[in-house]
C-alpha cells in the first residue's frame, strides 16, 4: 500500500526530502534483505538533521497514519531497516556529530549517525575506548547498534553495546521527545526505559542522542591464535578457558571450512584447521594470563599457540577472521550463502551447539561454515547452496530452523546480536513464550498505538501482514 507523503514537503525541516525513484530504491533494503531479495521501496526518504526534524516528521506521519522506518548505514542482516509497509524511510546518517567528550567521567555524547569507529577515534588521544564496539563498527552506526543491541568480539570481557549505554534522547511515534536513563553510572529511579529502548529495533522510538560509557585503554594488549586437531577440541578448550576464569578480552572460533574461505578471500595462509583467536587486555601481568590460557588449551591437545609481539603482527594474525562474512559470500560462484545465523547459548553448551550444526551439515551434505564470538557462546554460520537446486534450498532452510530451535532448547537465543527484524519473527514466541510476547505487544501499543514506527517487524503475526495496533479500527484505514 502506497502512502501520500506530500506533507513532508510542507514541514519546516533543516534536512532534505526526496521522492526520487533511485533514492527510494536505495532505501528499500538493508544488507541482509538485499541478499535475500526482500526489499520494499518506501514512498519517500527524509534526512533529518536535528531532533526537531525527527519530531516534526514523526508527529505529522503519525497523525496521517503513515509508517516511518528508521534507517542508518543499512548494514543489518535481518531486514531490520526494510520499510515493510512503505511510507517514510527516516535516514539518520546526517545526524553524525560527536557532541561532547567528558574524559573525567568516561563518557561521550553522540548522535545516532556516528559510526562506531568514530567513537574510538574521538577519544583515542585521551587514552579511552568504547569496549563493546562490534567488528563491523567501521560500517555500522551507533543508532543501529543500539537498536539491535549489537555486540562484538570483546563481549566475553566487556559485554554488549547496551551495557555501555547510560542515557538516550528518544523521539516517540507521536513526535514527543523524552530522555531515558541517566549520566550517573547507576540509578534506581523509575522504570529503566533506556534498557527497554535498547534492542527495540526502532519499533518504540527513534534515538537522536546517546551518552555512552567509555573505558581506559589497557596498558597491555596481546593477541594470537591457537590451532587444534579437531573442532571438538577447539570448542571444549573455549569452554574450559571461560570456566577456568582466564581473563581474556576475545575468544573467537574459526572452523576449518571458514579458514579455507578466509585464505581464499584474503590471501592469508591460515592453516585450514579449527582455530581459536585470542586477545588479552591487562594493565599488568598479561604474560601470566597468556601462560594460564595456554596451559588450559594444552589439556585439549592444542597443536600450536602463537602470540603476536606487536599490534602489526597481531593485525596480520586477525585478518582472516575479520573478513569471514565476506569470504563466505564469494567462496564459490555457484553457491550462495543463505540463512546467516547468530545463535547464542550458555557457554557450557557451546561445544554441543557446534557439534549439532556440523552434524546437520553432514547429514544433508551441505557446506556450513561456523565461526563466531565463542567466548560468550555466540555461533555464526551460513548455509552455502545452489539456489537453482530446490532440494538444497529446502535442506538449507531445515538446517537453519533446526539450529535456531536447538539453541533455544539449550536455553539460548535465536539471535545474539542481529535482532529479530523480518528474518526471525517465527522464533519470538518459541523463545519467549506467548505471555511474554503479548507483554511485548502491550508495550508496543502503549508507545506506538498506531504502529507508526517500523511496522512489520519482530512479532510473528507481522509475517502475514498484520499490524500491532491499539485500536483495531486502524487496520481498516
Short mmCIF file of C-alpha atoms in Angstrom, two decimals, residues 165-388:
data_model
loop_
_atom_site.label_atom_id
_atom_site.label_comp_id
_atom_site.label_asym_id
_atom_site.label_seq_id
_atom_site.Cartn_x
_atom_site.Cartn_y
_atom_site.Cartn_z
CA UNK A 165 24.54 2.99 27.19
CA UNK A 166 23.90 5.46 30.00
CA UNK A 167 21.34 7.91 28.64
CA UNK A 168 19.26 8.26 25.49
CA UNK A 169 17.29 11.05 23.91
CA UNK A 170 14.41 9.43 22.04
CA UNK A 171 11.58 10.67 19.83
CA UNK A 172 8.37 8.67 20.18
CA UNK A 173 5.88 7.92 17.41
CA UNK A 174 3.74 10.98 18.17
CA UNK A 175 6.75 13.30 17.98
CA UNK A 176 7.21 13.75 21.72
CA UNK A 177 10.80 13.74 22.99
CA UNK A 178 11.96 12.00 26.15
CA UNK A 179 15.19 11.32 27.97
CA UNK A 180 15.74 7.78 29.24
CA UNK A 181 18.46 6.73 31.64
CA UNK A 182 20.95 8.95 33.43
CA UNK A 183 24.50 10.21 33.11
CA UNK A 184 25.12 8.70 36.54
CA UNK A 185 26.65 5.24 36.27
CA UNK A 186 23.80 3.80 38.33
CA UNK A 187 20.22 4.72 39.14
CA UNK A 188 17.23 3.02 40.73
CA UNK A 189 14.83 5.83 39.84
CA UNK A 190 11.71 4.75 37.98
CA UNK A 191 11.32 2.31 35.13
CA UNK A 192 14.50 1.52 33.20
CA UNK A 193 13.33 2.96 29.89
CA UNK A 194 16.82 3.08 28.42
CA UNK A 195 17.20 -0.69 28.64
CA UNK A 196 13.72 -1.12 27.17
CA UNK A 197 14.58 1.02 24.16
CA UNK A 198 17.92 -0.72 23.56
CA UNK A 199 17.24 -3.64 21.23
CA UNK A 200 13.73 -2.47 20.29
CA UNK A 201 14.80 -2.17 16.62
CA UNK A 202 13.19 1.22 16.12
CA UNK A 203 9.71 -0.07 16.93
CA UNK A 204 9.29 2.03 20.11
CA UNK A 205 11.21 5.23 19.41
CA UNK A 206 13.99 6.86 17.42
CA UNK A 207 17.26 7.57 19.24
CA UNK A 208 18.57 11.07 18.49
CA UNK A 209 21.34 11.27 21.11
CA UNK A 210 23.23 8.68 23.12
CA UNK A 211 25.50 9.01 26.11
CA UNK A 212 27.94 6.12 26.06
CA UNK A 213 30.29 4.97 28.79
CA UNK A 214 33.97 4.59 27.94
CA UNK A 215 36.90 2.74 29.46
CA UNK A 216 40.60 3.37 29.78
CA UNK A 217 42.66 1.69 27.10
CA UNK A 218 44.58 -1.21 28.66
CA UNK A 219 48.33 -0.80 29.04
CA UNK A 220 48.93 -4.28 27.68
CA UNK A 221 47.14 -5.71 24.62
CA UNK A 222 48.35 -9.01 23.22
CA UNK A 223 46.71 -11.26 20.68
CA UNK A 224 47.26 -14.53 18.92
CA UNK A 225 45.74 -17.80 17.81
CA UNK A 226 45.68 -21.45 18.79
CA UNK A 227 45.37 -24.38 16.38
CA UNK A 228 43.53 -27.60 17.27
CA UNK A 229 43.33 -31.06 15.69
CA UNK A 230 39.53 -31.13 15.79
CA UNK A 231 36.57 -28.81 16.17
CA UNK A 232 35.57 -30.62 19.35
CA UNK A 233 38.99 -29.91 20.86
CA UNK A 234 38.67 -26.24 19.96
CA UNK A 235 35.17 -25.74 21.37
CA UNK A 236 35.93 -27.67 24.54
CA UNK A 237 39.06 -25.55 25.01
CA UNK A 238 36.99 -22.37 24.72
CA UNK A 239 34.52 -23.62 27.31
CA UNK A 240 37.31 -24.71 29.63
CA UNK A 241 39.07 -21.33 29.35
CA UNK A 242 35.91 -19.41 30.22
CA UNK A 243 35.00 -21.81 33.03
CA UNK A 244 38.55 -21.62 34.44
CA UNK A 245 38.41 -17.85 34.62
CA UNK A 246 41.03 -16.97 32.04
CA UNK A 247 40.92 -13.16 31.81
CA UNK A 248 40.59 -12.83 28.08
CA UNK A 249 39.02 -10.00 26.08
CA UNK A 250 38.29 -12.03 22.97
CA UNK A 251 37.92 -15.71 22.12
CA UNK A 252 36.87 -16.27 18.51
CA UNK A 253 36.26 -19.61 16.81
CA UNK A 254 37.04 -20.35 13.15
CA UNK A 255 36.36 -23.84 11.80
CA UNK A 256 38.36 -25.48 9.00
CA UNK A 257 35.81 -24.56 6.31
CA UNK A 258 35.90 -20.91 7.38
CA UNK A 259 39.70 -20.92 7.42
CA UNK A 260 39.82 -22.12 3.80
CA UNK A 261 37.34 -19.46 2.74
CA UNK A 262 39.24 -16.71 4.54
CA UNK A 263 42.53 -17.74 2.96
CA UNK A 264 40.99 -17.75 -0.49
CA UNK A 265 39.45 -14.30 0.02
CA UNK A 266 42.30 -12.51 1.80
CA UNK A 267 45.35 -14.34 0.51
CA UNK A 268 46.37 -15.27 4.02
CA UNK A 269 47.98 -18.59 4.93
CA UNK A 270 45.87 -19.59 7.91
CA UNK A 271 46.18 -23.36 8.48
CA UNK A 272 42.87 -24.94 7.47
CA UNK A 273 42.25 -26.48 10.88
CA UNK A 274 39.95 -25.37 13.71
CA UNK A 275 41.43 -22.18 15.13
CA UNK A 276 40.74 -20.06 18.20
CA UNK A 277 41.72 -16.39 18.00
CA UNK A 278 42.57 -14.63 21.26
CA UNK A 279 43.12 -11.14 22.61
CA UNK A 280 44.23 -10.32 26.15
CA UNK A 281 43.80 -6.94 27.85
CA UNK A 282 45.52 -6.02 31.11
CA UNK A 283 47.31 -3.19 32.85
CA UNK A 284 49.84 -5.60 34.28
CA UNK A 285 50.52 -9.34 34.33
CA UNK A 286 49.31 -10.08 30.81
CA UNK A 287 52.06 -12.68 30.25
CA UNK A 288 50.83 -14.62 33.25
CA UNK A 289 47.30 -14.69 31.85
CA UNK A 290 48.56 -15.83 28.44
CA UNK A 291 50.51 -18.65 30.08
CA UNK A 292 47.41 -19.67 32.06
CA UNK A 293 45.35 -19.84 28.85
CA UNK A 294 48.00 -21.91 27.09
CA UNK A 295 48.01 -24.37 29.99
CA UNK A 296 44.24 -24.75 29.74
CA UNK A 297 44.46 -25.26 25.97
CA UNK A 298 47.16 -27.91 26.39
CA UNK A 299 44.58 -30.08 28.13
CA UNK A 300 42.70 -30.10 24.81
CA UNK A 301 45.61 -31.11 22.55
CA UNK A 302 46.37 -27.65 21.21
CA UNK A 303 48.81 -28.08 18.31
CA UNK A 304 50.16 -24.58 18.23
CA UNK A 305 49.75 -21.46 20.38
CA UNK A 306 51.06 -18.25 18.75
CA UNK A 307 51.04 -14.84 20.40
CA UNK A 308 51.95 -11.70 18.45
CA UNK A 309 54.73 -9.44 19.67
CA UNK A 310 53.22 -6.18 18.45
CA UNK A 311 49.97 -4.72 17.08
CA UNK A 312 51.07 -5.01 13.43
CA UNK A 313 51.75 -8.71 13.81
CA UNK A 314 48.50 -9.07 15.75
CA UNK A 315 46.56 -7.44 12.91
CA UNK A 316 48.09 -9.91 10.46
CA UNK A 317 47.00 -12.82 12.64
CA UNK A 318 43.46 -11.46 12.87
CA UNK A 319 42.99 -10.50 9.22
CA UNK A 320 41.39 -13.77 8.18
CA UNK A 321 38.84 -13.71 11.00
CA UNK A 322 37.71 -10.17 10.27
CA UNK A 323 36.95 -10.93 6.61
CA UNK A 324 34.97 -14.11 7.14
CA UNK A 325 31.50 -12.73 6.48
CA UNK A 326 32.57 -11.54 3.03
CA UNK A 327 34.70 -14.61 2.36
CA UNK A 328 31.73 -16.96 2.69
CA UNK A 329 29.70 -14.94 0.18
CA UNK A 330 32.25 -15.21 -2.62
CA UNK A 331 33.71 -18.64 -1.85
CA UNK A 332 32.06 -20.42 -4.77
CA UNK A 333 30.34 -18.59 -7.65
CA UNK A 334 27.85 -21.47 -7.93
CA UNK A 335 26.88 -21.31 -4.26
CA UNK A 336 25.04 -18.64 -2.30
CA UNK A 337 25.50 -18.03 1.42
CA UNK A 338 21.97 -18.23 2.83
CA UNK A 339 20.44 -18.07 6.30
CA UNK A 340 23.14 -16.19 8.24
CA UNK A 341 22.74 -17.23 11.87
CA UNK A 342 23.90 -15.69 15.13
CA UNK A 343 22.54 -18.01 17.81
CA UNK A 344 23.94 -17.82 21.33
CA UNK A 345 23.84 -20.48 24.04
CA UNK A 346 25.17 -20.86 27.59
CA UNK A 347 28.91 -21.41 27.37
CA UNK A 348 28.70 -24.96 28.76
CA UNK A 349 26.51 -25.90 25.79
CA UNK A 350 28.72 -24.28 23.16
CA UNK A 351 30.57 -27.47 22.15
CA UNK A 352 27.25 -29.31 21.72
CA UNK A 353 25.80 -26.43 19.69
CA UNK A 354 28.71 -26.53 17.23
CA UNK A 355 28.60 -30.34 17.02
CA UNK A 356 24.88 -30.18 16.27
CA UNK A 357 25.32 -27.76 13.36
CA UNK A 358 28.14 -29.79 11.83
CA UNK A 359 26.16 -33.00 12.22
CA UNK A 360 23.21 -31.43 10.38
CA UNK A 361 25.52 -30.24 7.61
CA UNK A 362 26.97 -33.74 7.16
CA UNK A 363 23.55 -35.41 7.18
CA UNK A 364 22.25 -33.07 4.49
CA UNK A 365 25.52 -32.90 2.53
CA UNK A 366 25.74 -29.11 2.86
CA UNK A 367 28.65 -26.75 3.44
CA UNK A 368 28.01 -24.81 6.65
CA UNK A 369 30.99 -22.75 7.81
CA UNK A 370 30.93 -22.00 11.55
CA UNK A 371 32.68 -19.18 13.35
CA UNK A 372 31.83 -16.62 15.98
CA UNK A 373 32.34 -14.94 19.32
CA UNK A 374 32.83 -18.26 21.05
CA UNK A 375 33.73 -16.86 24.45
CA UNK A 376 30.19 -15.60 25.02
CA UNK A 377 28.52 -18.66 23.47
CA UNK A 378 27.82 -16.96 20.14
CA UNK A 379 27.89 -19.00 16.92
CA UNK A 380 27.74 -17.50 13.45
CA UNK A 381 27.01 -19.71 10.48
CA UNK A 382 25.88 -19.60 6.87
CA UNK A 383 24.48 -22.35 4.68
CA UNK A 384 26.01 -22.45 1.20
CA UNK A 385 23.71 -23.81 -1.50
CA UNK A 386 22.98 -23.80 -5.21
CA UNK A 387 19.91 -21.59 -5.44
CA UNK A 388 18.77 -23.44 -8.56
#
